[in-house]
Tab-separated table of C-alpha atoms in Angstrom:
chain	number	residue	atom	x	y	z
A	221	UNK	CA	17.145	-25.595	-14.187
A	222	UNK	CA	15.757	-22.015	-14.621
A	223	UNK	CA	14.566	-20.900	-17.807
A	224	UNK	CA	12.783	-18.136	-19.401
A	225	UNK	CA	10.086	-18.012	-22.041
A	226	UNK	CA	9.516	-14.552	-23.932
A	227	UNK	CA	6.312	-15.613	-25.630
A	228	UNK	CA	6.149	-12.914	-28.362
A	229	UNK	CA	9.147	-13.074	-30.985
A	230	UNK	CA	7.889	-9.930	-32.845
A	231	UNK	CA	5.806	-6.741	-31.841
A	232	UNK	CA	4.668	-3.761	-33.900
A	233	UNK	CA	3.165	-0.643	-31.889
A	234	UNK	CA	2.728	2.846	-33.435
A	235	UNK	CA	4.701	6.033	-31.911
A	236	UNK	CA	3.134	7.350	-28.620
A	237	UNK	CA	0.780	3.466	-28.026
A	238	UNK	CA	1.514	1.741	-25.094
A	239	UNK	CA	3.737	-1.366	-25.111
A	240	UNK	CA	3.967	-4.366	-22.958
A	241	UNK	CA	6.627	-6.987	-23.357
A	242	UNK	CA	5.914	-10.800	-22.206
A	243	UNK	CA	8.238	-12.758	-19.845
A	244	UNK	CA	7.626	-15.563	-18.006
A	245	UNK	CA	10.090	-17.780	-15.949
A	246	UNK	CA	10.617	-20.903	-14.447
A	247	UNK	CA	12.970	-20.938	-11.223
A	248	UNK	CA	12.556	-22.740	-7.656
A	249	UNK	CA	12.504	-19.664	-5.969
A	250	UNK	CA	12.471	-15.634	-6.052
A	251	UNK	CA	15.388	-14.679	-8.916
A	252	UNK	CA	16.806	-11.931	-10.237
A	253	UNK	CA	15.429	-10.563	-12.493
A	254	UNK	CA	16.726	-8.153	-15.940
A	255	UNK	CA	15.429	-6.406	-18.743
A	256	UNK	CA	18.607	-5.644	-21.332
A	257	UNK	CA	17.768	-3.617	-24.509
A	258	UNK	CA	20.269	-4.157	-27.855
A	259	UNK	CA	20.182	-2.125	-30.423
A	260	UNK	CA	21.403	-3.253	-34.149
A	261	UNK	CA	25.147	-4.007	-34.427
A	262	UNK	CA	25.682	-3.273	-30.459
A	263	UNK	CA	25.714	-4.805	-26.957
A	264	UNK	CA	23.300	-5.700	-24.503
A	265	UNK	CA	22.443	-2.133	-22.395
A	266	UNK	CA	20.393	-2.803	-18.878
A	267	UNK	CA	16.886	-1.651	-18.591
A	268	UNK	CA	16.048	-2.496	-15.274
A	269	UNK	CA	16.297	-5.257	-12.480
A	270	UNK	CA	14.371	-6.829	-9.750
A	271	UNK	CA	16.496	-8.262	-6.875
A	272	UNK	CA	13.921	-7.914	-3.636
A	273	UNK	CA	11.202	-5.711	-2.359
A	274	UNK	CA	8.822	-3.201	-4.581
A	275	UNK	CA	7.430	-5.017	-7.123
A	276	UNK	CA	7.301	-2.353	-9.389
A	277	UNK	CA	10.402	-1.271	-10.719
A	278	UNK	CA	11.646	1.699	-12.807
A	279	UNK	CA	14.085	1.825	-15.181
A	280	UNK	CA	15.823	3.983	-17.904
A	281	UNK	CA	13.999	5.866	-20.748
A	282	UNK	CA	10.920	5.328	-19.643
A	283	UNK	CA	10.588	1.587	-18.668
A	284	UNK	CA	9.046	-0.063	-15.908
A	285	UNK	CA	8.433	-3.490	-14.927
A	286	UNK	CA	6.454	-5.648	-12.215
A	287	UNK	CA	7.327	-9.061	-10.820
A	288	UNK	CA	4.368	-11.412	-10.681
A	289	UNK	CA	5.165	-13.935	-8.023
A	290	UNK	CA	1.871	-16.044	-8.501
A	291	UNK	CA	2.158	-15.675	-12.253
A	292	UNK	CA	6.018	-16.376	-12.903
A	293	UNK	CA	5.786	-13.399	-15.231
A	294	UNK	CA	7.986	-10.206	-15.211
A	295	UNK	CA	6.432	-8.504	-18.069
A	296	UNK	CA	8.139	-4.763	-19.294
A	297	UNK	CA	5.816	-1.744	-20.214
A	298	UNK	CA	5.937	1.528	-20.942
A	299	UNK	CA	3.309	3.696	-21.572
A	300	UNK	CA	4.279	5.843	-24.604
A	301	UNK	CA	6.891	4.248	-27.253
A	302	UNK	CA	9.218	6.386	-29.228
A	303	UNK	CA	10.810	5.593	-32.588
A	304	UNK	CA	13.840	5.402	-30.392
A	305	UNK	CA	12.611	2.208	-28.949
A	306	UNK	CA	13.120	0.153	-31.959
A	307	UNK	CA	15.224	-2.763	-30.522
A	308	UNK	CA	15.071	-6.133	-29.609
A	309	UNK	CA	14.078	-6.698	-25.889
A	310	UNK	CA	15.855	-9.815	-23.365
A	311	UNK	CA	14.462	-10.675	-20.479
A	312	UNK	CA	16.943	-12.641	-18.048
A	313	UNK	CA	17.055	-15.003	-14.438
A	314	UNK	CA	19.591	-15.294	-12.624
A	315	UNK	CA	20.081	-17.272	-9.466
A	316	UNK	CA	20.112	-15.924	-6.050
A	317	UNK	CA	22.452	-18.836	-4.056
A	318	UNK	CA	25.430	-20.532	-4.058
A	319	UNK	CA	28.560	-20.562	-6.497
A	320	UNK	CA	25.895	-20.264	-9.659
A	321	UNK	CA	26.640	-16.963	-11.095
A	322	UNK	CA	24.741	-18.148	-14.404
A	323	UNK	CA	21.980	-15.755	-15.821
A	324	UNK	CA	19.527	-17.475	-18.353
A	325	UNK	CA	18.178	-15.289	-21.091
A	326	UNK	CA	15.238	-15.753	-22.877
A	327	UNK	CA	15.295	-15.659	-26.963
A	328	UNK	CA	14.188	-11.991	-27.581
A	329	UNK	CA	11.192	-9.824	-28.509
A	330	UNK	CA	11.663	-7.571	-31.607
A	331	UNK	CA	10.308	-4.214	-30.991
A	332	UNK	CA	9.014	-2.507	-34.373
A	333	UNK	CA	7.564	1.238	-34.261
A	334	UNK	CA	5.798	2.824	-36.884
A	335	UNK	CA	5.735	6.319	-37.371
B	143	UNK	CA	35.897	4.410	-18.853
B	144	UNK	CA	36.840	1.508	-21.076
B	145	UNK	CA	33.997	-1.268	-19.139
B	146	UNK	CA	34.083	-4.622	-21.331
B	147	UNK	CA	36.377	-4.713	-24.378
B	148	UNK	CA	36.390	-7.467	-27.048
B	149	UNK	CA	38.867	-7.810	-29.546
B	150	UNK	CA	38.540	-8.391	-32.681
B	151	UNK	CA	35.267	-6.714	-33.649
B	152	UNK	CA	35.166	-9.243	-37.138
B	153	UNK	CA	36.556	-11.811	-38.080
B	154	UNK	CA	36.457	-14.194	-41.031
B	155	UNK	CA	37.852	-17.818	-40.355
B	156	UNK	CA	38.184	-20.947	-42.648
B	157	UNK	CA	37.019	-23.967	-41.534
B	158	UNK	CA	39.613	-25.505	-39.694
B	159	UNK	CA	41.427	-22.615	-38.015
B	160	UNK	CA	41.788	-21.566	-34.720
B	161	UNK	CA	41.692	-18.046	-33.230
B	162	UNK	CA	41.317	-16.892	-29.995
B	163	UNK	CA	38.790	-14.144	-28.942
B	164	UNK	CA	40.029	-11.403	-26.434
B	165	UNK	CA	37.461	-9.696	-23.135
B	166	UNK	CA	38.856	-7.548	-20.712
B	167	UNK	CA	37.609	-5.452	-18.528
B	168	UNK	CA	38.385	-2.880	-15.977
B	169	UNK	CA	35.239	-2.664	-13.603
B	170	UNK	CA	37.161	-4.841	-11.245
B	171	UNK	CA	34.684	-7.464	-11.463
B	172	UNK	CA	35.126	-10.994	-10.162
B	173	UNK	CA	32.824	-12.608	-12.698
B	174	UNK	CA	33.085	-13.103	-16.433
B	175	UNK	CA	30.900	-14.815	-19.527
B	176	UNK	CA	31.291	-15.260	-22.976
B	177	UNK	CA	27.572	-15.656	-24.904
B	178	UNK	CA	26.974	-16.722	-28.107
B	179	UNK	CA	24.256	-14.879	-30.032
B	180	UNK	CA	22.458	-16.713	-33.253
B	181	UNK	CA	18.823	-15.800	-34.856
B	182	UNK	CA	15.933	-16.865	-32.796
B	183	UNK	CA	17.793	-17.996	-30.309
B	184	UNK	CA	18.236	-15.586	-28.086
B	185	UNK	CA	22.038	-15.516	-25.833
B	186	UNK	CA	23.478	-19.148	-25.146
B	187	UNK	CA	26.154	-19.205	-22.605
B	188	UNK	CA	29.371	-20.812	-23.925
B	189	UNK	CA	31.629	-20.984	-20.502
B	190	UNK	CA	32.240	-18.842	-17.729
B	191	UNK	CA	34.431	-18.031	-14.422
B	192	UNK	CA	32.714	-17.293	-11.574
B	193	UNK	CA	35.923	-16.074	-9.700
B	194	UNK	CA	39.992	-16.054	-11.307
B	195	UNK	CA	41.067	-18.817	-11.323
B	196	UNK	CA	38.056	-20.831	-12.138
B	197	UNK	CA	36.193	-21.626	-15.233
B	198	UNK	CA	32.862	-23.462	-15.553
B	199	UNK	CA	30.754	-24.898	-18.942
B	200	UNK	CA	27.409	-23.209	-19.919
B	201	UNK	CA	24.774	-24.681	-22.213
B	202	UNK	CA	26.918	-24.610	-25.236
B	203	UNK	CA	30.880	-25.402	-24.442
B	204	UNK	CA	31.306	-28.048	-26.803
B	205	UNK	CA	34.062	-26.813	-29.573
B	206	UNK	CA	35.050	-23.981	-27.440
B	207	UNK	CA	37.939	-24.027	-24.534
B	208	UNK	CA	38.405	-21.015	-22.194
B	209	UNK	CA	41.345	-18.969	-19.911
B	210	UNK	CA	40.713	-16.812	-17.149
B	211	UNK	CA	44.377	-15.391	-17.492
B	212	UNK	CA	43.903	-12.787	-14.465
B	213	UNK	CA	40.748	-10.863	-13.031
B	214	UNK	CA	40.919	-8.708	-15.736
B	215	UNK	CA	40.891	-10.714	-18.789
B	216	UNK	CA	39.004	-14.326	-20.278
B	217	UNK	CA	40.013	-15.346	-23.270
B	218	UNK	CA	37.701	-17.777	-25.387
B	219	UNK	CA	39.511	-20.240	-27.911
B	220	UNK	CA	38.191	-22.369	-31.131
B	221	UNK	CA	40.869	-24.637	-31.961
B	222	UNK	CA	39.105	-25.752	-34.932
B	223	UNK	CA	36.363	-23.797	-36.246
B	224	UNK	CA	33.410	-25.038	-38.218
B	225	UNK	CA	30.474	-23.465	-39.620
B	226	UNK	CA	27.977	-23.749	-36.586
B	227	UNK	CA	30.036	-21.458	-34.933
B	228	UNK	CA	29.520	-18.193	-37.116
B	229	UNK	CA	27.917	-16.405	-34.657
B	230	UNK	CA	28.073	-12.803	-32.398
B	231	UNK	CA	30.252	-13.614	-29.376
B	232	UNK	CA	29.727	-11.111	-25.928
B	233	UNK	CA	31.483	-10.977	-23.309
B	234	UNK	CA	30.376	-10.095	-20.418
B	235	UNK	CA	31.457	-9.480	-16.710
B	236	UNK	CA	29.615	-8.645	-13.238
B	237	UNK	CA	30.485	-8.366	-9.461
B	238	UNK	CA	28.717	-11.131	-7.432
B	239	UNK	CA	24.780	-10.808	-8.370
B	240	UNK	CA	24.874	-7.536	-10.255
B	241	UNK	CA	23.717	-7.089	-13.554
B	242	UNK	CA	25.893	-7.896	-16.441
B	243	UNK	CA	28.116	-5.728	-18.531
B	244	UNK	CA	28.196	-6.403	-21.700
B	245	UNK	CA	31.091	-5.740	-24.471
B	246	UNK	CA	30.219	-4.681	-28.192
B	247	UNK	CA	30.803	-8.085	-29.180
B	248	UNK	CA	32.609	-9.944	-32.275
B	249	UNK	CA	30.849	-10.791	-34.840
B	250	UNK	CA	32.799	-14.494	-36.351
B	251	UNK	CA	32.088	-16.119	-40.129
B	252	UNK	CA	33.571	-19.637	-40.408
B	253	UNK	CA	33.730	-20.726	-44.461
């Protein structure tokens, strides 16, 4: 069964450091991949995917990720945070075959960002 | 450009009761979710339908029944709530392996 571990349940950065968000997954083969941001009191908005070729992949406001084949990871950075950021941070696999349509989210990272 | 909509946004339930929880969405999507969101524990899928007329149990189903009524709509039912369910319900919908669309979710306290 595919799972996915988001190692950090809490980060604090200051406005304008760099951030880096942990995930790390556990499927048989290549998945899709998702970022989803949620801010307080509201739904889960889409940061980025991975479904096949450049490992690096862009996203909205800002966001970029890279798939790690050899290291299971699919970790989210962006170089300068904004107070705007403040969110909590789901990193999801979903499977590529058959009649599973199930995606698997991991437990959340809590974004904090001091002024 | 409605995308997921879940109705009711709160709702307050003794233990007991039923209720039913409302998604539709107009993104003609084949595929819908519901998600149950709790502290620390990140989004636990409750049921979904990969296709209308089908329905399938997640990680969580147990308390919980389901209706795909059309493409449009997936309705999730407690027929008799208890405490461990207070929780944020989503629903959510996709076409094939797209990303997921989320709704604004209901946010359910069982006394």
């Amino acid at each position: 069964a595919q799972s996915v571990t988001q190692p950090d349940i809490h980060i604090t950065v200051s406005e304008g450091a760099s951030l880096e968000l942990r995930c790390n997954y556990s499927y048989g083969a290549t998945p899709y991949l998702f970022w989803y941001v949620q801010s307080p009191g509201q739904g889960l908005q889409l940061l980025l995917k991975y479904f096949s070729g450049d490992t690096l992949v862009q996203g909205i406001k800002g966001f970029e990720a890279e798939f790690k084949r050899s290291q299971s990871s699919f970790n989210l950075r962006k170089p300068s945070v904004h107070w705007s950021d403040a969110a909590e941070y789901f990193c999801a696999v979903g499977d590529r075959g058959g009649s599973n349509y199930k995606l698997t989210f991991g437990k959340g990272t809590l974004l904090t960002v001091n002024p | 450009n409605a995308g997921v909509t879940q109705t009711p946004k709160f709702q307050v339930l003794k233990t007991g009761q039923s209720m039913t929880l409302q998604c539709a969405q107009d993104m003609n999507h084949n595929s819908m979710y519901w998600y149950r969101q709790d502290p620390g524990m990140g989004l636990r899928l409750i049921y979904y339908s990969a296709s209308e007329g089908t329905t399938d149990k997640g990680e969580v189903p147990n308390g919980y029944n389901v209706s795909r009524l059309n493409k449009r709509e997936f309705s999730l039912r407690l027929e008799s709530a208890a405490p461990s369910q207070t929780s944020v319900y989503f629903c959510a919908s996709r076409l094939l392996n797209s990303p997921l669309h989320f709704g604004n979710g209901t946010r359910l306290t069982v006394t």
